[in-house]
């Protein structure tokens, strides 16, 4: 049954391929069907494709970690497809949805490579929105190189452990000293850093995210980023014998600070948000790689608030006509709430995200990541305040030249969704304790190797 | 000395596995050509100023990696993994890497085809594939689009006023 999460979007992608304009109406429906399928199924399922058992065959697993991650990713996907201007990307988005679901269901290194590549190819195509082929090409080159690293890592896991199954690789590593895992996991991690847009691997991101489209930054920054985070967490926590080199964490921190400084220097809102997105993701990857459960729980909390806030900001930025909020106060309020949450102003969700992250990092004796978070916060506060003043009082990059200011124009549904998402940030703040408890539970699922193992290897297929 | 240098570069405790890997590399000539190809490809991506040459460099990296994967499955004095009257018993090299490479080749071709299609689009828009020229043209184009949009906005406002 869980294969339906891949098969349904893929079937509709083929069905809508001859009718490009039909795709845009089908995508939200398929995302909704995925959500309903997940809610009906619940966690605790797995499929051995072709009846081949693990070691020999490919397993799709819906354990608690993949279940909740899939729910979130598909929910964000639904919201994006309802809000963004999909245009003729409907079919591509359906393939992206299938790849994203497949990636999160796979318990096999090579299968994750295949789905990662399909996801990347669809992301390259989505990146061409607004005639942005040059940036999409940059993404393709770096993504292609990242894919090659990931493939090499996957194959070296097979060479070292004798299987492409994540569970078996982990078991094999636990029998010996596990040192053979170092190369494969490092290579896979380098491949994933491209998708996670950590500089220098993520040099593609600023140009792609700032293309002015309402689709590209929102879909890449929400569902695709969530899928990449999921895979990074799954690999790192399943192969627990692998110790992440400190150098990788340091690269992430440098990437974060450099991106926030670059964001400060930008004169274009889309570009500012693109660099801000790279900066936050980099620091979150560094936190994730600490493999400390309380830090990882806070990282997931932060990731959620960041995705919601960036969604609001990118959607509004895509609809502004070099503009101000003078006649669209509701959009302006949403923009300001999202900005304040990103900065970390209480009582919004962003404040609690930073609070829990800093608290957990200090308690584990880590000081460099908090330093990067705090520097990032100061820089974020500076450029987001500047942009809020510009947007409210009409002093944008273009209006500085012309002395004119047009208004932000949002259709009813995007306007409504943006307001709801901004309100969600307030709710995240109000119910921060419950949300933090939920992310702690999610982290527990990722670290629960025994349940994952028993589900993959259980005798009866369901 | 070598260990210390490796430790400084990677900053982790698994130096022994690095050494083992390097020793295997030096004793096994099958890895040489793929690794040289990967190095050439990566150098090409970093150094080339033409987008098409960068795409070709990615193709070279792909080829190198695929050859390396097949080489990893090679066992000395074993046959190709095909059952036949000549090879009735399974004295084969590892067939799995070859199967993986088939999939990787298909994905690689798809990515390269998409890359070529993107380059056609880039050339259609800017008339060149040279990165230095592209950056200049991109800046010029965005400035021109901005001023054109500003003129349009003024015109629209004027029309409304009229």
PDB file of N, CA, C and O in Angstrom, chain A residues 44-46 48 53-55 59-66 107 165-175 234 237-239 444-460 462:
ATOM      1  N   UNK A  44       4.160   2.290  10.503  1.00  0.00           N
ATOM      2  CA  UNK A  44       4.359   0.865  10.773  1.00  0.00           C
ATOM      3  C   UNK A  44       4.114  -0.042   9.590  1.00  0.00           C
ATOM      4  O   UNK A  44       3.575  -1.132   9.758  1.00  0.00           O
ATOM      5  N   UNK A  45       4.478   0.403   8.409  1.00  0.00           N
ATOM      6  CA  UNK A  45       4.304  -0.428   7.204  1.00  0.00           C
ATOM      7  C   UNK A  45       5.620  -0.557   6.457  1.00  0.00           C
ATOM      8  O   UNK A  45       6.467   0.324   6.537  1.00  0.00           O
ATOM      9  N   UNK A  46       5.736  -1.641   5.689  1.00  0.00           N
ATOM     10  CA  UNK A  46       6.871  -1.743   4.778  1.00  0.00           C
ATOM     11  C   UNK A  46       6.542  -2.681   3.621  1.00  0.00           C
ATOM     12  O   UNK A  46       5.659  -3.532   3.723  1.00  0.00           O
ATOM     13  N   UNK A  48       8.500  -5.015   0.531  1.00  0.00           N
ATOM     14  CA  UNK A  48       9.699  -5.517  -0.152  1.00  0.00           C
ATOM     15  C   UNK A  48       9.363  -5.549  -1.634  1.00  0.00           C
ATOM     16  O   UNK A  48       8.537  -6.367  -2.068  1.00  0.00           O
ATOM     17  N   UNK A  53      13.717 -10.000  -0.343  1.00  0.00           N
ATOM     18  CA  UNK A  53      14.006  -9.620   1.033  1.00  0.00           C
ATOM     19  C   UNK A  53      15.180  -8.645   1.099  1.00  0.00           C
ATOM     20  O   UNK A  53      15.960  -8.564   0.162  1.00  0.00           O
ATOM     21  N   UNK A  54      15.292  -7.934   2.227  1.00  0.00           N
ATOM     22  CA  UNK A  54      16.436  -7.034   2.394  1.00  0.00           C
ATOM     23  C   UNK A  54      17.759  -7.790   2.244  1.00  0.00           C
ATOM     24  O   UNK A  54      17.795  -8.998   2.462  1.00  0.00           O
ATOM     25  N   UNK A  55      18.781  -7.127   1.953  1.00  0.00           N
ATOM     26  CA  UNK A  55      20.103  -7.557   1.499  1.00  0.00           C
ATOM     27  C   UNK A  55      20.051  -7.712  -0.014  1.00  0.00           C
ATOM     28  O   UNK A  55      20.882  -7.176  -0.726  1.00  0.00           O
ATOM     29  N   UNK A  59      13.667  -2.105  -0.039  1.00  0.00           N
ATOM     30  CA  UNK A  59      12.579  -1.990   0.939  1.00  0.00           C
ATOM     31  C   UNK A  59      12.057  -0.561   0.975  1.00  0.00           C
ATOM     32  O   UNK A  59      12.842   0.382   0.953  1.00  0.00           O
ATOM     33  N   UNK A  60      10.732  -0.448   1.010  1.00  0.00           N
ATOM     34  CA  UNK A  60      10.107   0.847   1.303  1.00  0.00           C
ATOM     35  C   UNK A  60       9.544   0.744   2.715  1.00  0.00           C
ATOM     36  O   UNK A  60       8.821  -0.214   3.020  1.00  0.00           O
ATOM     37  N   UNK A  61       9.898   1.694   3.562  1.00  0.00           N
ATOM     38  CA  UNK A  61       9.517   1.594   4.973  1.00  0.00           C
ATOM     39  C   UNK A  61       8.814   2.869   5.428  1.00  0.00           C
ATOM     40  O   UNK A  61       9.308   3.978   5.202  1.00  0.00           O
ATOM     41  N   UNK A  62       7.649   2.677   6.061  1.00  0.00           N
ATOM     42  CA  UNK A  62       6.932   3.814   6.639  1.00  0.00           C
ATOM     43  C   UNK A  62       6.966   3.662   8.157  1.00  0.00           C
ATOM     44  O   UNK A  62       6.006   3.189   8.769  1.00  0.00           O
ATOM     45  N   UNK A  63       8.099   4.004   8.745  1.00  0.00           N
ATOM     46  CA  UNK A  63       8.187   3.964  10.209  1.00  0.00           C
ATOM     47  C   UNK A  63       7.736   5.321  10.756  1.00  0.00           C
ATOM     48  O   UNK A  63       7.311   6.189   9.988  1.00  0.00           O
ATOM     49  N   UNK A  64       7.825   5.506  12.044  1.00  0.00           N
ATOM     50  CA  UNK A  64       7.332   6.764  12.631  1.00  0.00           C
ATOM     51  C   UNK A  64       8.071   7.981  12.090  1.00  0.00           C
ATOM     52  O   UNK A  64       7.457   9.015  11.809  1.00  0.00           O
ATOM     53  N   UNK A  65       9.402   7.860  11.932  1.00  0.00           N
ATOM     54  CA  UNK A  65      10.191   9.006  11.460  1.00  0.00           C
ATOM     55  C   UNK A  65       9.783   9.394  10.043  1.00  0.00           C
ATOM     56  O   UNK A  65       9.534  10.573   9.745  1.00  0.00           O
ATOM     57  N   UNK A  66       9.695   8.396   9.138  1.00  0.00           N
ATOM     58  CA  UNK A  66       9.337   8.723   7.753  1.00  0.00           C
ATOM     59  C   UNK A  66       7.869   9.157   7.658  1.00  0.00           C
ATOM     60  O   UNK A  66       7.528  10.010   6.833  1.00  0.00           O
ATOM     61  N   UNK A 107      14.630   2.550   2.319  1.00  0.00           N
ATOM     62  CA  UNK A 107      15.564   2.141   3.377  1.00  0.00           C
ATOM     63  C   UNK A 107      16.792   1.517   2.714  1.00  0.00           C
ATOM     64  O   UNK A 107      17.383   0.579   3.229  1.00  0.00           O
ATOM     65  N   UNK A 165      21.344  -2.071   1.851  1.00  0.00           N
ATOM     66  CA  UNK A 165      20.311  -1.796   2.857  1.00  0.00           C
ATOM     67  C   UNK A 165      20.909  -0.958   3.996  1.00  0.00           C
ATOM     68  O   UNK A 165      21.976  -1.272   4.518  1.00  0.00           O
ATOM     69  N   UNK A 166      20.183   0.066   4.408  1.00  0.00           N
ATOM     70  CA  UNK A 166      20.672   0.933   5.504  1.00  0.00           C
ATOM     71  C   UNK A 166      20.811   0.128   6.797  1.00  0.00           C
ATOM     72  O   UNK A 166      21.776   0.287   7.543  1.00  0.00           O
ATOM     73  N   UNK A 167      19.834  -0.739   7.046  1.00  0.00           N
ATOM     74  CA  UNK A 167      19.844  -1.525   8.277  1.00  0.00           C
ATOM     75  C   UNK A 167      21.042  -2.466   8.302  1.00  0.00           C
ATOM     76  O   UNK A 167      21.765  -2.552   9.301  1.00  0.00           O
ATOM     77  N   UNK A 168      21.289  -3.155   7.176  1.00  0.00           N
ATOM     78  CA  UNK A 168      22.402  -4.104   7.149  1.00  0.00           C
ATOM     79  C   UNK A 168      23.748  -3.396   7.240  1.00  0.00           C
ATOM     80  O   UNK A 168      24.668  -3.893   7.883  1.00  0.00           O
ATOM     81  N   UNK A 169      23.843  -2.242   6.586  1.00  0.00           N
ATOM     82  CA  UNK A 169      25.107  -1.488   6.672  1.00  0.00           C
ATOM     83  C   UNK A 169      25.390  -1.121   8.127  1.00  0.00           C
ATOM     84  O   UNK A 169      26.518  -1.238   8.600  1.00  0.00           O
ATOM     85  N   UNK A 170      24.328  -0.703   8.844  1.00  0.00           N
ATOM     86  CA  UNK A 170      24.498  -0.333  10.240  1.00  0.00           C
ATOM     87  C   UNK A 170      24.883  -1.543  11.082  1.00  0.00           C
ATOM     88  O   UNK A 170      25.762  -1.466  11.946  1.00  0.00           O
ATOM     89  N   UNK A 171      24.230  -2.693  10.807  1.00  0.00           N
ATOM     90  CA  UNK A 171      24.540  -3.919  11.562  1.00  0.00           C
ATOM     91  C   UNK A 171      25.979  -4.363  11.298  1.00  0.00           C
ATOM     92  O   UNK A 171      26.715  -4.728  12.222  1.00  0.00           O
ATOM     93  N   UNK A 172      26.387  -4.322  10.030  1.00  0.00           N
ATOM     94  CA  UNK A 172      27.749  -4.733   9.676  1.00  0.00           C
ATOM     95  C   UNK A 172      28.778  -3.847  10.362  1.00  0.00           C
ATOM     96  O   UNK A 172      29.823  -4.306  10.822  1.00  0.00           O
ATOM     97  N   UNK A 173      28.448  -2.545  10.419  1.00  0.00           N
ATOM     98  CA  UNK A 173      29.377  -1.613  11.064  1.00  0.00           C
ATOM     99  C   UNK A 173      29.489  -1.903  12.558  1.00  0.00           C
ATOM    100  O   UNK A 173      30.564  -1.769  13.146  1.00  0.00           O
ATOM    101  N   UNK A 174      28.372  -2.319  13.151  1.00  0.00           N
ATOM    102  CA  UNK A 174      28.390  -2.573  14.600  1.00  0.00           C
ATOM    103  C   UNK A 174      29.152  -3.857  14.948  1.00  0.00           C
ATOM    104  O   UNK A 174      29.596  -4.029  16.069  1.00  0.00           O
ATOM    105  N   UNK A 175      29.307  -4.781  13.972  1.00  0.00           N
ATOM    106  CA  UNK A 175      30.056  -6.017  14.229  1.00  0.00           C
ATOM    107  C   UNK A 175      31.558  -5.749  14.363  1.00  0.00           C
ATOM    108  O   UNK A 175      32.244  -6.362  15.128  1.00  0.00           O
ATOM    109  N   UNK A 234      18.434  10.552   8.504  1.00  0.00           N
ATOM    110  CA  UNK A 234      18.273   9.095   8.447  1.00  0.00           C
ATOM    111  C   UNK A 234      19.631   8.403   8.304  1.00  0.00           C
ATOM    112  O   UNK A 234      19.930   7.445   9.013  1.00  0.00           O
ATOM    113  N   UNK A 237      21.878   9.063  11.559  1.00  0.00           N
ATOM    114  CA  UNK A 237      21.435   8.448  12.809  1.00  0.00           C
ATOM    115  C   UNK A 237      21.337   6.923  12.694  1.00  0.00           C
ATOM    116  O   UNK A 237      21.447   6.222  13.690  1.00  0.00           O
ATOM    117  N   UNK A 238      21.112   6.429  11.466  1.00  0.00           N
ATOM    118  CA  UNK A 238      21.093   4.969  11.291  1.00  0.00           C
ATOM    119  C   UNK A 238      22.516   4.422  11.354  1.00  0.00           C
ATOM    120  O   UNK A 238      22.775   3.406  11.987  1.00  0.00           O
ATOM    121  N   UNK A 239      23.427   5.111  10.670  1.00  0.00           N
ATOM    122  CA  UNK A 239      24.833   4.698  10.703  1.00  0.00           C
ATOM    123  C   UNK A 239      25.509   5.440  11.861  1.00  0.00           C
ATOM    124  O   UNK A 239      26.335   6.331  11.663  1.00  0.00           O
ATOM    125  N   UNK A 444      13.307  11.204  18.612  1.00  0.00           N
ATOM    126  CA  UNK A 444      13.373   9.859  19.201  1.00  0.00           C
ATOM    127  C   UNK A 444      13.117   8.788  18.152  1.00  0.00           C
ATOM    128  O   UNK A 444      13.780   7.745  18.137  1.00  0.00           O
ATOM    129  N   UNK A 445      12.180   9.055  17.240  1.00  0.00           N
ATOM    130  CA  UNK A 445      11.888   8.090  16.171  1.00  0.00           C
ATOM    131  C   UNK A 445      13.112   7.899  15.268  1.00  0.00           C
ATOM    132  O   UNK A 445      13.395   6.798  14.818  1.00  0.00           O
ATOM    133  N   UNK A 446      13.814   8.992  14.979  1.00  0.00           N
ATOM    134  CA  UNK A 446      14.998   8.896  14.105  1.00  0.00           C
ATOM    135  C   UNK A 446      16.099   8.066  14.780  1.00  0.00           C
ATOM    136  O   UNK A 446      16.807   7.324  14.125  1.00  0.00           O
ATOM    137  N   UNK A 447      16.228   8.229  16.112  1.00  0.00           N
ATOM    138  CA  UNK A 447      17.295   7.526  16.822  1.00  0.00           C
ATOM    139  C   UNK A 447      16.906   6.077  17.174  1.00  0.00           C
ATOM    140  O   UNK A 447      17.743   5.310  17.623  1.00  0.00           O
ATOM    141  N   UNK A 448      15.623   5.743  16.978  1.00  0.00           N
ATOM    142  CA  UNK A 448      15.144   4.417  17.363  1.00  0.00           C
ATOM    143  C   UNK A 448      15.485   3.396  16.267  1.00  0.00           C
ATOM    144  O   UNK A 448      14.631   3.012  15.458  1.00  0.00           O
ATOM    145  N   UNK A 449      16.736   2.947  16.267  1.00  0.00           N
ATOM    146  CA  UNK A 449      17.205   2.030  15.220  1.00  0.00           C
ATOM    147  C   UNK A 449      16.534   0.670  15.338  1.00  0.00           C
ATOM    148  O   UNK A 449      16.232   0.033  14.322  1.00  0.00           O
ATOM    149  N   UNK A 450      16.259   0.217  16.552  1.00  0.00           N
ATOM    150  CA  UNK A 450      15.701  -1.131  16.743  1.00  0.00           C
ATOM    151  C   UNK A 450      14.337  -1.275  16.063  1.00  0.00           C
ATOM    152  O   UNK A 450      14.069  -2.280  15.414  1.00  0.00           O
ATOM    153  N   UNK A 451      13.481  -0.254  16.218  1.00  0.00           N
ATOM    154  CA  UNK A 451      12.152  -0.308  15.583  1.00  0.00           C
ATOM    155  C   UNK A 451      12.286  -0.296  14.068  1.00  0.00           C
ATOM    156  O   UNK A 451      11.608  -1.046  13.362  1.00  0.00           O
ATOM    157  N   UNK A 452      13.187   0.559  13.581  1.00  0.00           N
ATOM    158  CA  UNK A 452      13.426   0.659  12.140  1.00  0.00           C
ATOM    159  C   UNK A 452      13.909  -0.695  11.612  1.00  0.00           C
ATOM    160  O   UNK A 452      13.413  -1.204  10.599  1.00  0.00           O
ATOM    161  N   UNK A 453      14.835  -1.302  12.348  1.00  0.00           N
ATOM    162  CA  UNK A 453      15.404  -2.586  11.944  1.00  0.00           C
ATOM    163  C   UNK A 453      14.325  -3.668  11.927  1.00  0.00           C
ATOM    164  O   UNK A 453      14.198  -4.413  10.955  1.00  0.00           O
ATOM    165  N   UNK A 454      13.537  -3.719  12.998  1.00  0.00           N
ATOM    166  CA  UNK A 454      12.535  -4.788  13.071  1.00  0.00           C
ATOM    167  C   UNK A 454      11.481  -4.626  11.986  1.00  0.00           C
ATOM    168  O   UNK A 454      10.957  -5.612  11.457  1.00  0.00           O
ATOM    169  N   UNK A 455      11.193  -3.376  11.623  1.00  0.00           N
ATOM    170  CA  UNK A 455      10.201  -3.140  10.569  1.00  0.00           C
ATOM    171  C   UNK A 455      10.746  -3.569   9.200  1.00  0.00           C
ATOM    172  O   UNK A 455      10.040  -4.161   8.394  1.00  0.00           O
ATOM    173  N   UNK A 456      12.021  -3.282   8.961  1.00  0.00           N
ATOM    174  CA  UNK A 456      12.628  -3.645   7.669  1.00  0.00           C
ATOM    175  C   UNK A 456      12.754  -5.163   7.553  1.00  0.00           C
ATOM    176  O   UNK A 456      12.496  -5.750   6.504  1.00  0.00           O
ATOM    177  N   UNK A 457      13.121  -5.813   8.661  1.00  0.00           N
ATOM    178  CA  UNK A 457      13.448  -7.235   8.584  1.00  0.00           C
ATOM    179  C   UNK A 457      12.316  -8.170   9.005  1.00  0.00           C
ATOM    180  O   UNK A 457      12.479  -9.389   8.934  1.00  0.00           O
ATOM    181  N   UNK A 458      11.172  -7.605   9.425  1.00  0.00           N
ATOM    182  CA  UNK A 458      10.072  -8.458   9.893  1.00  0.00           C
ATOM    183  C   UNK A 458       9.702  -9.474   8.816  1.00  0.00           C
ATOM    184  O   UNK A 458       9.757  -9.183   7.620  1.00  0.00           O
ATOM    185  N   UNK A 459       9.308 -10.694   9.260  1.00  0.00           N
ATOM    186  CA  UNK A 459       9.093 -11.784   8.313  1.00  0.00           C
ATOM    187  C   UNK A 459       7.908 -11.574   7.372  1.00  0.00           C
ATOM    188  O   UNK A 459       7.957 -11.942   6.223  1.00  0.00           O
ATOM    189  N   UNK A 460       6.830 -10.991   7.911  1.00  0.00           N
ATOM    190  CA  UNK A 460       5.639 -10.852   7.079  1.00  0.00           C
ATOM    191  C   UNK A 460       5.570  -9.466   6.466  1.00  0.00           C
ATOM    192  O   UNK A 460       5.650  -8.465   7.158  1.00  0.00           O
ATOM    193  N   UNK A 462       3.620  -6.357   4.737  1.00  0.00           N
ATOM    194  CA  UNK A 462       2.266  -5.833   4.902  1.00  0.00           C
ATOM    195  C   UNK A 462       1.919  -4.946   3.732  1.00  0.00           C
ATOM    196  O   UNK A 462       2.787  -4.353   3.139  1.00  0.00           O
TER     197      UNK A 462
END
